[in-house]
Coordinates of C-alpha atoms and ligand atoms in Angstrom, one line a residue:
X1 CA 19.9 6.8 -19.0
X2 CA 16.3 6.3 -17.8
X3 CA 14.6 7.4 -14.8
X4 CA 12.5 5.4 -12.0
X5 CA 8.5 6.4 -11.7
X6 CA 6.5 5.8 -9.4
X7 CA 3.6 4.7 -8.2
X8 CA 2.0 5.2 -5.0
X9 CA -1.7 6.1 -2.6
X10 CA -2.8 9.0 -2.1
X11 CA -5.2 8.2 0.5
X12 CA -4.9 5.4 3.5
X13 CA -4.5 2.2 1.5
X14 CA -6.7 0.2 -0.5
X15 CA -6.7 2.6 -3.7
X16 CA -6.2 0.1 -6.1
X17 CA -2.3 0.4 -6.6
X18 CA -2.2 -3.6 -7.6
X19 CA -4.5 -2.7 -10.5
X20 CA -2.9 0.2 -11.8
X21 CA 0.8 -1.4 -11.2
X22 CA -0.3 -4.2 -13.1
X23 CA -2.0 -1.7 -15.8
X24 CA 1.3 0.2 -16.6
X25 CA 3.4 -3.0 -16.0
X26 CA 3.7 -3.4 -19.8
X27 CA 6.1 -0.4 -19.9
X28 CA 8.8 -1.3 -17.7
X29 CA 11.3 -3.7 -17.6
X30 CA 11.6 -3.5 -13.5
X31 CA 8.6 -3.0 -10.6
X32 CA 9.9 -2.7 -7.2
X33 CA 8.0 -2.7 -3.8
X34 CA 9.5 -0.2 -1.7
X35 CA 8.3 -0.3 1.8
X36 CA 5.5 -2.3 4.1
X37 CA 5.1 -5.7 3.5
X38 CA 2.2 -8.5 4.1
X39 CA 0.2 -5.6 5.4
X40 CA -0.6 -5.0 2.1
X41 CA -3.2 -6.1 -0.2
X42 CA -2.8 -5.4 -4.1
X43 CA -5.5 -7.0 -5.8
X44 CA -5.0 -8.0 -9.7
X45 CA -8.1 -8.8 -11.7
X46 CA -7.6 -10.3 -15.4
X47 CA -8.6 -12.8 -17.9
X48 CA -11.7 -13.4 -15.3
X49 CA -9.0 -14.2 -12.1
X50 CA -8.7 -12.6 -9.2
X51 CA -5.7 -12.3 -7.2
X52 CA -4.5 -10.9 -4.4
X53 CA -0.3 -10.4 -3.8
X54 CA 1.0 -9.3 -0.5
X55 CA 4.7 -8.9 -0.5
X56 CA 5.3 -9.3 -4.4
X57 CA 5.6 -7.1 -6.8
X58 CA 2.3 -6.3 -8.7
X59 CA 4.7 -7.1 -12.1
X60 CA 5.1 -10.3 -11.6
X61 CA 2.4 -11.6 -13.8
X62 CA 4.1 -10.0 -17.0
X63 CA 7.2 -12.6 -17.6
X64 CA 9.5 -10.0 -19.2
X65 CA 9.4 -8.0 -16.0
X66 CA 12.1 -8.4 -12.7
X67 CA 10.2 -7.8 -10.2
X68 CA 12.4 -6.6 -7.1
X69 CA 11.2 -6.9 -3.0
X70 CA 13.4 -3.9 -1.8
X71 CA 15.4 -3.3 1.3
X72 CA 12.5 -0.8 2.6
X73 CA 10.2 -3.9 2.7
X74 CA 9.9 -6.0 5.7
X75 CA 8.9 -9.4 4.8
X76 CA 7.5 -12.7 6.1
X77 CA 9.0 -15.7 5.2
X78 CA 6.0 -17.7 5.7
X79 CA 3.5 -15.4 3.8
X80 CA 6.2 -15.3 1.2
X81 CA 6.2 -19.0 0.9
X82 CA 2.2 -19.2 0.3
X83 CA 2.0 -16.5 -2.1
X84 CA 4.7 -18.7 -4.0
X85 CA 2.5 -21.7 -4.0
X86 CA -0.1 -19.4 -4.9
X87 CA 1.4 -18.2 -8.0
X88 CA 2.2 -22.1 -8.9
X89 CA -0.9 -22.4 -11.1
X90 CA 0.3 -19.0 -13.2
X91 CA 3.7 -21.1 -14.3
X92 CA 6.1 -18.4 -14.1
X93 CA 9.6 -18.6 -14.3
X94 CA 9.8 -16.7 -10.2
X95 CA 13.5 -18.0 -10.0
X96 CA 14.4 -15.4 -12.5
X97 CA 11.8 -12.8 -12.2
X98 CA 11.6 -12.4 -8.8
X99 CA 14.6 -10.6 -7.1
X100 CA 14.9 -10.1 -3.3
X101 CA 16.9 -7.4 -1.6
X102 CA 19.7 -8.8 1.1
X103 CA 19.1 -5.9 3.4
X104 CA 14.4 -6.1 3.7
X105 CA 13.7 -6.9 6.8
X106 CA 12.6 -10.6 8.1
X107 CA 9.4 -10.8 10.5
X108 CA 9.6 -13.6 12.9
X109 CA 6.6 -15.5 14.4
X110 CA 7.5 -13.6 16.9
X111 CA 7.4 -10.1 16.0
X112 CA 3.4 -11.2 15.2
X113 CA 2.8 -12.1 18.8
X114 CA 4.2 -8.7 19.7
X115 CA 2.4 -6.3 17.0
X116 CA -0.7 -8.4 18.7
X117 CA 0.1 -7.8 22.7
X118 CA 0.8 -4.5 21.8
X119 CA -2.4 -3.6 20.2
X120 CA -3.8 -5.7 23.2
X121 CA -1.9 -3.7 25.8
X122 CA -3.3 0.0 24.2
X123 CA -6.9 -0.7 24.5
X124 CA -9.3 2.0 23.2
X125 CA -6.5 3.7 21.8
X126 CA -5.5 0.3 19.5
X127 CA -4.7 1.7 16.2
X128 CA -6.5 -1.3 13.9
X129 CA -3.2 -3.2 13.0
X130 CA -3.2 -5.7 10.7
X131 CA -0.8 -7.7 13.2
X132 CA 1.3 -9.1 10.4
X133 CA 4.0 -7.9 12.6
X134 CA 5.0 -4.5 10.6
X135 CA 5.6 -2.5 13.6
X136 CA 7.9 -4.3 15.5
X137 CA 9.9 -5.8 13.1
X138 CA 10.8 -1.8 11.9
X139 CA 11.0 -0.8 15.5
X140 CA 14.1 -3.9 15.5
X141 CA 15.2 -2.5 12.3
X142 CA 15.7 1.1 13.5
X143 CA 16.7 0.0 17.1
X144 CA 19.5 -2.2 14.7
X145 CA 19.1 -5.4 15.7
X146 CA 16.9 -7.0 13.5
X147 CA 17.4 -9.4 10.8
X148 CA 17.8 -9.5 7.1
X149 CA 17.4 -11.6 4.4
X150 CA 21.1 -11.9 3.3
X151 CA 22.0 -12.9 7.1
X152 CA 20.0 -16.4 6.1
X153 CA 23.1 -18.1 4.5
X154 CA 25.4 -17.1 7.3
X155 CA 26.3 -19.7 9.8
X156 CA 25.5 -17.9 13.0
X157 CA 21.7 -17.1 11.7
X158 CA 20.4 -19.7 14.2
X159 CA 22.3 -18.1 16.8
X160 CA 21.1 -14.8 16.2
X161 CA 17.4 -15.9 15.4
X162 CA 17.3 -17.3 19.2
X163 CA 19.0 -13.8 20.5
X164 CA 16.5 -11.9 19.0
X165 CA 13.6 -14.5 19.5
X166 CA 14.7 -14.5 23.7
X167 CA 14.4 -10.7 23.5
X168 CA 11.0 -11.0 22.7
X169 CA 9.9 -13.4 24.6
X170 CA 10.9 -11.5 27.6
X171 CA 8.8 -8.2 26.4
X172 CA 5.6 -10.4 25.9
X173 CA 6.3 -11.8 29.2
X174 CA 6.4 -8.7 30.9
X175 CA 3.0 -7.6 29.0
X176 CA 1.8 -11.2 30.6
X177 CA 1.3 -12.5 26.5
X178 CA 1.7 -15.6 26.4
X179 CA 1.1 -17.7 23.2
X180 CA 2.7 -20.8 22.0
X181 CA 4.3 -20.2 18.1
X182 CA 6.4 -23.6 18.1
X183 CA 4.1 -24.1 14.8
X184 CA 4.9 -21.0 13.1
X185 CA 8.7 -21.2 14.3
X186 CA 8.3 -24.4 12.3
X187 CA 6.9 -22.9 9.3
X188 CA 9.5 -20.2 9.3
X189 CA 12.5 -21.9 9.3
X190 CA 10.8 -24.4 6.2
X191 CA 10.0 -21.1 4.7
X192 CA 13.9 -19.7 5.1
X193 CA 14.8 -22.8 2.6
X194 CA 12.4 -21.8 -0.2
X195 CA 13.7 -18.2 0.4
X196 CA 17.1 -19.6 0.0
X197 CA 16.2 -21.1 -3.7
X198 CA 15.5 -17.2 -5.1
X199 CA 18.2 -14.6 -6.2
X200 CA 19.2 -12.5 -2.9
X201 CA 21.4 -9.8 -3.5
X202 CA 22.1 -6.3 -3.1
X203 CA 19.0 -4.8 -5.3
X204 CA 20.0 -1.4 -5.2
X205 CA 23.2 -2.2 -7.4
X206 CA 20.9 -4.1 -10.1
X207 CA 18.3 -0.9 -10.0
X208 CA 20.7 1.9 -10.2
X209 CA 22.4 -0.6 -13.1
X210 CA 19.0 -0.5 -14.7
X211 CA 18.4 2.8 -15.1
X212 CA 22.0 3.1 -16.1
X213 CA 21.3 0.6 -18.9
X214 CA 18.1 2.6 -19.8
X215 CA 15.8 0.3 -18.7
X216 CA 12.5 1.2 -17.0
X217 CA 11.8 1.1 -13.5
X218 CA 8.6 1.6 -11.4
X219 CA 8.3 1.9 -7.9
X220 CA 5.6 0.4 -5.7
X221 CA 4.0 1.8 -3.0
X222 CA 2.0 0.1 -0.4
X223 CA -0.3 1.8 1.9
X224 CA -1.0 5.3 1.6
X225 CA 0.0 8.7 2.2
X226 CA -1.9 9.2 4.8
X227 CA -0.6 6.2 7.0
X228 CA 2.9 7.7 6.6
X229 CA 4.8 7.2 9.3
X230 CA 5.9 11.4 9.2
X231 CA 3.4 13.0 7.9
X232 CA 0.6 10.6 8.5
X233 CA -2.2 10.8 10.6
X234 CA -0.1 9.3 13.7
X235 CA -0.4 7.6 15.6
X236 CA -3.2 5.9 13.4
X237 CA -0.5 5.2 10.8
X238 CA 2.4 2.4 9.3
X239 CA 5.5 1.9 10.4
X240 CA 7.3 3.3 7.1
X241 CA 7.6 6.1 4.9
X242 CA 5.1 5.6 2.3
X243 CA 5.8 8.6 0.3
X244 CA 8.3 9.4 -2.8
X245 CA 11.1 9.9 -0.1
X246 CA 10.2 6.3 0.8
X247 CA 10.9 4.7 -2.8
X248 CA 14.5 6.4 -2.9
X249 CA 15.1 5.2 0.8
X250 CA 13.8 1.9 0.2
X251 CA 15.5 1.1 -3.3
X252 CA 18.4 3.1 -3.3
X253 CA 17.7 5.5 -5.5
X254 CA 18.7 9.0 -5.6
X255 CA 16.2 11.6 -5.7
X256 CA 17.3 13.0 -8.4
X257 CA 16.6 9.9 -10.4
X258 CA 12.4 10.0 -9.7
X259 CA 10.7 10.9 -13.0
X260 CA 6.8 10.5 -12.8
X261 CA 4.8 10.1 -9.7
X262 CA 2.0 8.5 -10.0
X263 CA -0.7 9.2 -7.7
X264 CA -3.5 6.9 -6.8
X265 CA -6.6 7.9 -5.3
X266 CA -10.3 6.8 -5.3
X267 CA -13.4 8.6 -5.9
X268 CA -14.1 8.2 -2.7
X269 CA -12.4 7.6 0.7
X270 CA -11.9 4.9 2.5
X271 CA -9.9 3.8 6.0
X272 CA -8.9 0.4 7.7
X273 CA -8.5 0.4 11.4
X274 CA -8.7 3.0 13.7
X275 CA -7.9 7.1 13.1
X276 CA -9.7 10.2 12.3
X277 CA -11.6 10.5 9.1
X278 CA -13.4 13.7 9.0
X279 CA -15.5 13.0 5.7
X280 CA -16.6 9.3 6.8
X281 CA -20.3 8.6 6.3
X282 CA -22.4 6.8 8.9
X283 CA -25.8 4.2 9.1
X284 CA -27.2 3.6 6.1
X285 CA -25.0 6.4 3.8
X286 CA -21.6 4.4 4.9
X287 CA -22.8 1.1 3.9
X288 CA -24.6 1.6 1.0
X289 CA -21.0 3.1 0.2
X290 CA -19.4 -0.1 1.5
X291 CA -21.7 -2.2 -0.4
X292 CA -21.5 -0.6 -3.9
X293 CA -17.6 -0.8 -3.4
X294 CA -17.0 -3.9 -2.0
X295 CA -15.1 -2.4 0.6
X296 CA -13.7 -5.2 2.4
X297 CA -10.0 -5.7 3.1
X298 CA -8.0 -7.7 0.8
X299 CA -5.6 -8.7 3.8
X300 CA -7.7 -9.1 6.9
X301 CA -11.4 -9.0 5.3
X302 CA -12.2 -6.4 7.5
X303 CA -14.9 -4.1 6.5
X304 CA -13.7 -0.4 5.6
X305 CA -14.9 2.6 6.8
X306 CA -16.4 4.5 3.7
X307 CA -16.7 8.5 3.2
X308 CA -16.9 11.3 0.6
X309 CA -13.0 12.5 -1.2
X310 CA -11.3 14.6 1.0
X311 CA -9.8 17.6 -1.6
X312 CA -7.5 19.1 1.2
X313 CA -5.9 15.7 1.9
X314 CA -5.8 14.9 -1.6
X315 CA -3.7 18.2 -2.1
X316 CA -1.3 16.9 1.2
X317 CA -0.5 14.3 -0.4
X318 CA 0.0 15.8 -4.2
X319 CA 3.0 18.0 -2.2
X320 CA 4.3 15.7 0.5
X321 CA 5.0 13.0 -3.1
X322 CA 5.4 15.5 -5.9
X323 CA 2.5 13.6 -7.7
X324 CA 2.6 14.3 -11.5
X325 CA 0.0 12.8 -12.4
X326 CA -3.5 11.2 -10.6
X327 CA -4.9 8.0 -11.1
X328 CA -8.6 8.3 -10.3
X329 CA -9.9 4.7 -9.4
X330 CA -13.6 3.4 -8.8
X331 CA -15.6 6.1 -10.3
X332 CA -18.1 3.2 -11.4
X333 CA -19.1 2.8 -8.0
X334 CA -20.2 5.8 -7.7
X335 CA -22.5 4.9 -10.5
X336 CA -26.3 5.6 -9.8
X337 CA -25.8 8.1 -6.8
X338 CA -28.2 11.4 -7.3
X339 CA -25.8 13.8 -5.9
X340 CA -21.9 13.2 -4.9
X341 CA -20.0 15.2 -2.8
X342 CA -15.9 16.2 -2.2
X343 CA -14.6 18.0 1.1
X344 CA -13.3 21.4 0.5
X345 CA -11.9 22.1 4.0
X346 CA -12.4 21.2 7.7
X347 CA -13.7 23.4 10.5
X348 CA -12.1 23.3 13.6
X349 CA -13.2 25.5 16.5
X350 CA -15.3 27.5 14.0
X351 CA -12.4 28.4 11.8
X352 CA -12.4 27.1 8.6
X353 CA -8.8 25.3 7.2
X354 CA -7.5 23.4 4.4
X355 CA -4.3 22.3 6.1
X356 CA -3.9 18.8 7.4
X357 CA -3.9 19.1 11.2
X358 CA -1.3 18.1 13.3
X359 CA -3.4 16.2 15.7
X360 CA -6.2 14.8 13.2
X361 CA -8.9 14.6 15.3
X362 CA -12.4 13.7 15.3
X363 CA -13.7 17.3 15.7
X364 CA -12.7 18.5 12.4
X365 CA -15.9 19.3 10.5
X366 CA -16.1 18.5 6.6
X367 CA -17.1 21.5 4.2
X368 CA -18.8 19.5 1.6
X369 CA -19.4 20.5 -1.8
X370 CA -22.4 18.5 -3.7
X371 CA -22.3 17.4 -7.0
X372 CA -24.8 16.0 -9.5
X373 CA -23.8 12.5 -9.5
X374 CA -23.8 10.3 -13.2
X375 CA -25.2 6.6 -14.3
X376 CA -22.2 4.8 -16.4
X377 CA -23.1 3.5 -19.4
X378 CA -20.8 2.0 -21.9
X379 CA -17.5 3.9 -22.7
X380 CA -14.8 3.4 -24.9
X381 CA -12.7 6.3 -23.9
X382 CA -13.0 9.5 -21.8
X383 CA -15.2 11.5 -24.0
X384 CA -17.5 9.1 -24.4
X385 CA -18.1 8.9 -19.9
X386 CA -21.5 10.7 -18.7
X387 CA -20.5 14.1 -18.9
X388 CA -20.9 14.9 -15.3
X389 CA -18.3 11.9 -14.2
X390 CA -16.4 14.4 -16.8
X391 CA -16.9 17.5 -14.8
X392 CA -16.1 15.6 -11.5
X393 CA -12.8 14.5 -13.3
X394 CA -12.3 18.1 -14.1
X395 CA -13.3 19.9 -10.6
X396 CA -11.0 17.6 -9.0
X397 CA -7.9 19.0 -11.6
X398 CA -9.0 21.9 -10.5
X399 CA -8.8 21.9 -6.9
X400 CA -5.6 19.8 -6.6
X401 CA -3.9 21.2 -9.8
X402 CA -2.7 18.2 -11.3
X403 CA -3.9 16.3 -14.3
X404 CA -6.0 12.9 -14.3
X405 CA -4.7 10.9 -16.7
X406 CA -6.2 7.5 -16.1
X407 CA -9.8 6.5 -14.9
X408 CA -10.7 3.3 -13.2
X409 CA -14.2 1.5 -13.9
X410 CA -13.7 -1.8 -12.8
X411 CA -11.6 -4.3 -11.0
X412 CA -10.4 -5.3 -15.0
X413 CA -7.3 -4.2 -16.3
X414 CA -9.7 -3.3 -19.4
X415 CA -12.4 -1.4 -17.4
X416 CA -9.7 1.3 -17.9
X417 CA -9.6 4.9 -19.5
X418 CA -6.8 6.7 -20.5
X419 CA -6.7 10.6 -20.3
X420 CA -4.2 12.8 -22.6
X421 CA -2.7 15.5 -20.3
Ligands
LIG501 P1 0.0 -2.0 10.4 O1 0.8 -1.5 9.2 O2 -0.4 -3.4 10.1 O3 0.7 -1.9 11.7 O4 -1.3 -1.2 10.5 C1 -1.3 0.2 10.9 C2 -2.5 0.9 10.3 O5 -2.4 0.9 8.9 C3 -3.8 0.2 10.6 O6 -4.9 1.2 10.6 C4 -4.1 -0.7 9.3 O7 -5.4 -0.9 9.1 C5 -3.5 0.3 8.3 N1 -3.0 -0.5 7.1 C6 -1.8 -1.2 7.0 N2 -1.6 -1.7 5.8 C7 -2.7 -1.3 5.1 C8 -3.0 -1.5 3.7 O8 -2.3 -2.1 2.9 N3 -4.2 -0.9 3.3 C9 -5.0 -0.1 4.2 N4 -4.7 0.1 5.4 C10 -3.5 -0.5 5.9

């Protein structure tokens, strides 16, 4: 018998999960998305392309993998169709590698005009959605009327679709939203026929018959850590559990099952939308940041909000997932910067902390720690990187007390360096 890994951010998104699912896909037989949906961005660079998957699985570019949308996911049909025709070029066989759970979630065009009146309606306080409709489609799923994708092929899904579609309309009628979606309603229901065409069945059954069978499954998160819906910094967060707990929830899988965790962070920090972010840098030091990164989201193309690694958020997360070992990605761009720094702890009305507040607010002070920074030259493996990218590798195992195993120096799948642990 076999166990289930997985893979996940450390951080609030945008770590570079698609490139390290796509790194490690090789190994498994089975990659999995386990929660969120086209909120997410995972960004695959090879062979000189570059492309972006929303709601797929970051496996499905290796044709001996099955690549599973879970029940934890909430999915748009109509994004789902597009990333299809995307893929068209690649010539993959989707019909067999790509598996879709008959309890994720369906987004209507409608739950899109209401993620957007509601961000409308809370004004300063919006929190920065990406309006792909995430929110309301889980707050249908926990209030237990939403719809699934196995309710497609039953006769009364019109019937239902209109229920749920009426209900809608009369919230964004009381918050005076008024929109027209006869187009996307259109596109949907086009888009319910492809989804019709692809294997939908109860995904949990094929996973836990995986690992019975010893094969090898990874779990993908989307997100990060800190947008958990729990233990995030709320309410600048996601709708779903984005942590360990969230794979076994949004699989199937008991807990008992998890092996590795993989945990994903950047060298840096970086944040989409609104929310506290007590290392963020400012003026000139935040875009240069920006700049050197390319830190611009995959999704909406929004630009991020760039700051220094934040150790006692780093070590929240390592707990909150069980992380056995880190991924650390983008250390080139930090290339060519005198001195670096990492946040030790926060100060909040002149005590000093490490614990992630409740309420994360602005007035948490940093306590930085500089570092000499390094110029990357060319590598072929981890003792041959500048020795003071070495010694940030190493402060960082330090602090959080778990090993780096893999280092990340480019959007390539070969700009890549493996640590032993
Ligand atoms: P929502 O999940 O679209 O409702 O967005 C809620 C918050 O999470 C916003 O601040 C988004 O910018 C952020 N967010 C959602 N998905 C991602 C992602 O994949 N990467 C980074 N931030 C995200």
């Amino acid at each position: 018998m076999s166990k289930v890994d997985v893979l996940l951010g450390l951080q609030w998104g945008d770590e570079g999960k698609g490139k390290a699912v796509d790194f490690l896909a090789p190994k498994y037989d089975v990659v999995a998305r386990f929660q969120g949906g086209p909120n997410a961005g995972h960004t695959l660079e090879f062979d000189g392309k570059k492309h972006v998957l929303h709601q797929i699985p970051s496996g499905i570019f290796h044709e001996q993998i099955k690549n599973v949308i879970g029940n934890g996911v909430v999915i748009d049909p109509i994004v789902f169709q597009k990333e299809i025709e995307e893929l068209g070029p690649y010539n993959l066989d989707l019909k067999s590698s790509l598996l879709l759970s008959n309890k994720a979630q369906l987004i209507l065009p409608t739950h899109k005009l209401l993620d957007k009146a509601l961000e409308i309606s809370k004004g300063n306080e919006k929190i920065g959605s990406t309006l792909r409709g995430i929110g309301p489609t889980y707050q249908d799923k926990v209030g237990r009327h939403g719809l699934r994708i196995g309710d497609i092929i039953e006769p009364d899904f019109d019937t239902r679709y209109t229920k749920l579609k009426e209900q809608h309309l009369s919230i964004l009628d009381r918050l005076g939203f008024n929109e027209d979606h006869s187009e996307a309603e259109k596109e949907f229901f086009e888009s319910l026929d492809l989804m019709r065409s692809f294997q939908v069945l109860s995904t949990e059954y094929f996973i836990n018959d995986s690992i019975s069978t010893g094969k090898k499954v990874l779990a993908e998160g989307a997100q990060g850590t800190l947008l958990d819906i729990d233990f995030g910094s709320y309410p600048f967060v996601t709708s779903s559990n984005t942590t360990t707990a969230g794979a076994c929830a949004g699989l199937g899988i008991a807990p008992k099952q998890i092996d590795q965790v993989f945990g994903i962070f950047k060298a840096y920090c970086t944040r989409v939308g609104s929310g506290p972010f007590p290392t963020e840098l400012f003026g000139e030091e935040g875009e240069s940041l920006r700049k050197l990164g390319n830190e611009f989201g995959a999704t909406t193309g929004r630009p991020r909000r760039c700051g220094w690694l934040d150790i006692p958020a780093l070590n929240y997360s390592c707990m909150l997932n069980g992380v056995t070992q880190l991924f650390m990605m983008k250390a080139d761009v930090l290339s060519g910067i005198d001195t670096v720094k990492m946040c030790n702890a926060y100060i909040k009305d002149g005590e000093q902390t490490e614990e992630f507040p409740f309420i994360y607010t602005d007035s948490y002070e940093p306590v930085n720690e500089s570092l000499e920074g390094w110029t990357l030259d060319s590598y072929d493996n981890f003792e041959s990187l500048p020795s003071k990218l070495k010694q940030f590798v190493e402060t960082i195992e330090g602090k959080v007390k778990t090993p780096v195993s893999l280092i990340s120096l480019g959007p390539d799948r070969k700009e890549t360096v493996l640590k032993k642990i």
